[in-house]
Every structure is written in structure tokens, then in C-alpha cells.
Amino acid sequence: MNSAEQNFKDLGLNLPPAPKPLGVYKPCLIDGKYLYLSGHGTVQDDGSLIIGRIGDTINMEDGKLAARQVGLAMLATIKANLGSLDRVKRVIKVLGMVNCTPDFERHPYIINGASELFAKVWGEENGVGVRSAVGMGSLPDNIPVEIEALFELV
């Protein structure tokens, strides 16, 4: 089985810059064998944000890609703070928040963008944890997706 670093390399994706806090909080916290990541947004390779609301200015497929971009921002934070994706043993919990219209009901589909990325990086057994996917009336800076997560470290 390949390492998480090798799996990520094989995907051919780029990591955006690790996001800086936009408020009074830590982007990540290590407590013993656990890594807590604060809510991350849709940071792109150039540091800009994907903006918009799912069901309004963003369709489902682009929303799923936005969630994958959030997952990439989370991987960037892990690498910036731990040095390697291989320091993560497994994903424990993911909370995905979707900025969407009141009639939108496919929140889990959107958050699959990040969950599928994590499964490819850490494998099906370790890359899939428990999860919630919920709709929100708004998110900071009008980003379409925000995700926070808990990981177990090696």
C-alpha cells in the first residue's frame, strides 16, 4: 500500500497555500494523538476563494469540486504544520457545511468532494470517517463550502 504522500502525488493535484486564520482561532491543534482542523474554506492555488451559493450561482458538480478544493486546503494545513500527510493515521470525523438555497437537499453529495479526496489519499479504510453534511443560510465571505475535521495521528 502506498503512503499518503505517494497517493497524493499520484492524483496529480496541487495544494493551495495553507490558509491563514481570518479571526481569533488556530487553524489546527494537536492534542496527543489527535489533530483538530478548524473550518477551512475554498482556497484556490492563487490564494483566492471560490465564491457563491449552491443552488443559486453554483451548480452541484461545481459545488462538489469546491468541497474538494476545501479538502486540498486542509491537506495544505496538515503539510504546513506536520510536514507530511504520512503523519495522519486516519480520518475520524468530518463536518461539512454547505452554503445553499433553502430548497437544496443534496448536502452529502457536495461534501463527497472532500471525502472522496481523503479516501484516495489515506485509502478507503483510513480515509473515510464519520461525517455530517449540513446546509447553511450563509458562510464567511460567501464561500460555498466550509469543512472542519478530526484526524488521528501516527
XYZ file of C-alpha atoms in Angstrom:
154
model
C 0.000 0.000 0.000
C 1.313 3.449 -0.927
C 1.905 6.193 1.586
C -0.480 9.141 1.790
C 2.211 11.346 0.259
C 2.606 8.964 -2.698
C -1.159 8.633 -3.120
C -1.489 12.419 -3.226
C 1.353 12.722 -5.742
C -0.325 10.093 -7.940
C -3.510 12.199 -8.046
C -1.616 14.978 -9.845
C -3.345 17.695 -7.824
C -1.816 20.892 -6.398
C -2.052 22.152 -2.858
C -3.124 25.756 -2.402
C -1.290 27.867 0.159
C -2.211 26.883 3.716
C -4.932 29.371 4.721
C -4.229 31.938 7.395
C -6.818 32.479 10.163
C -9.381 35.177 9.385
C -10.301 35.522 13.058
C -9.132 34.652 16.543
C -8.536 30.887 16.322
C -5.887 28.308 15.485
C -6.129 26.604 12.084
C -5.071 23.357 13.725
C -4.440 21.955 17.167
C -2.565 18.806 18.122
C -3.745 17.145 21.322
C -1.873 13.916 21.991
C -2.602 11.631 19.062
C -5.349 13.832 17.611
C -5.243 16.655 15.079
C -8.174 19.056 15.045
C -8.592 21.253 11.970
C -10.707 24.393 12.207
C -13.188 25.161 9.479
C -11.454 25.575 6.116
C -12.785 27.311 3.051
C -12.373 27.166 -0.703
C -8.808 28.480 -1.034
C -7.507 28.099 -4.599
C -3.907 27.786 -5.821
C -3.578 31.574 -6.209
C -4.926 32.197 -2.675
C -8.298 33.470 -3.881
C -11.593 31.920 -2.759
C -14.302 30.183 -4.726
C -17.380 32.323 -4.042
C -21.077 31.605 -4.455
C -24.109 29.742 -3.226
C -25.067 26.224 -4.288
C -28.472 26.099 -5.941
C -28.090 29.739 -6.956
C -24.780 30.768 -8.590
C -23.078 27.351 -8.261
C -24.407 24.027 -9.543
C -23.999 20.664 -7.794
C -20.960 19.492 -9.777
C -19.089 22.743 -9.197
C -20.140 22.582 -5.544
C -18.583 19.130 -5.248
C -15.382 20.474 -6.824
C -15.462 23.357 -4.328
C -15.616 20.801 -1.495
C -12.619 19.003 -2.987
C -10.806 22.350 -3.006
C -11.581 22.728 0.701
C -10.102 19.250 1.216
C -6.959 20.381 -0.607
C -6.725 23.447 1.659
C -6.982 21.113 4.652
C -4.182 18.927 3.264
C -2.096 22.096 2.833
C -2.612 22.946 6.505
C -1.616 19.420 7.522
C 1.570 19.572 5.448
C 2.437 23.075 6.677
C 2.038 22.106 10.333
C 3.076 18.433 10.410
C 5.461 18.295 7.455
C 3.867 15.248 5.831
C 0.470 13.711 5.115
C 2.022 10.450 6.326
C 1.757 11.756 9.905
C -2.013 11.191 9.724
C -3.152 7.659 10.546
C -6.832 8.137 9.738
C -9.757 10.489 9.353
C -12.043 10.318 12.396
C -14.749 12.927 11.765
C -15.705 15.454 9.110
C -18.281 18.232 9.453
C -19.220 19.717 6.089
C -21.252 22.909 5.842
C -22.850 23.884 2.540
C -23.895 27.454 1.708
C -27.042 26.740 -0.279
C -30.541 27.802 -1.127
C -33.293 26.672 1.291
C -34.648 24.119 -1.184
C -31.269 22.408 -1.773
C -31.182 18.883 -0.284
C -28.043 17.167 -1.621
C -25.562 18.319 1.044
C -23.894 14.874 1.348
C -23.219 14.819 -2.399
C -21.385 18.144 -2.171
C -19.239 17.104 0.810
C -18.296 13.907 -1.033
C -15.849 16.135 -2.927
C -13.644 16.301 0.171
C -14.476 12.817 1.480
C -13.541 11.163 -1.821
C -10.236 13.083 -1.808
C -9.426 11.885 1.722
C -10.313 8.294 0.745
C -7.880 8.500 -2.181
C -5.102 9.959 -0.025
C -5.392 7.668 3.030
C -7.248 4.728 1.459
C -10.849 3.594 1.977
C -10.202 2.143 5.440
C -8.374 5.135 6.942
C -9.585 7.978 4.744
C -13.293 7.627 5.491
C -14.530 8.581 8.950
C -17.848 9.540 10.442
C -19.411 12.615 8.870
C -22.135 15.219 8.940
C -23.149 17.319 5.940
C -25.494 20.206 6.631
C -26.911 23.214 4.811
C -26.298 26.774 5.961
C -28.012 30.044 5.153
C -24.598 31.663 4.623
C -20.887 31.071 5.169
C -17.978 33.522 5.622
C -17.153 35.609 2.540
C -19.985 33.796 0.706
C -17.873 30.657 0.192
C -19.956 27.648 -0.919
C -18.391 25.091 1.456
C -16.652 25.055 4.830
C -15.301 21.878 6.414
C -13.724 21.048 9.766
C -12.256 17.671 10.696
C -10.620 15.485 13.320
C -7.751 13.143 12.457
C -5.782 10.523 14.390
C -2.008 10.865 14.137
C 0.526 8.076 13.724
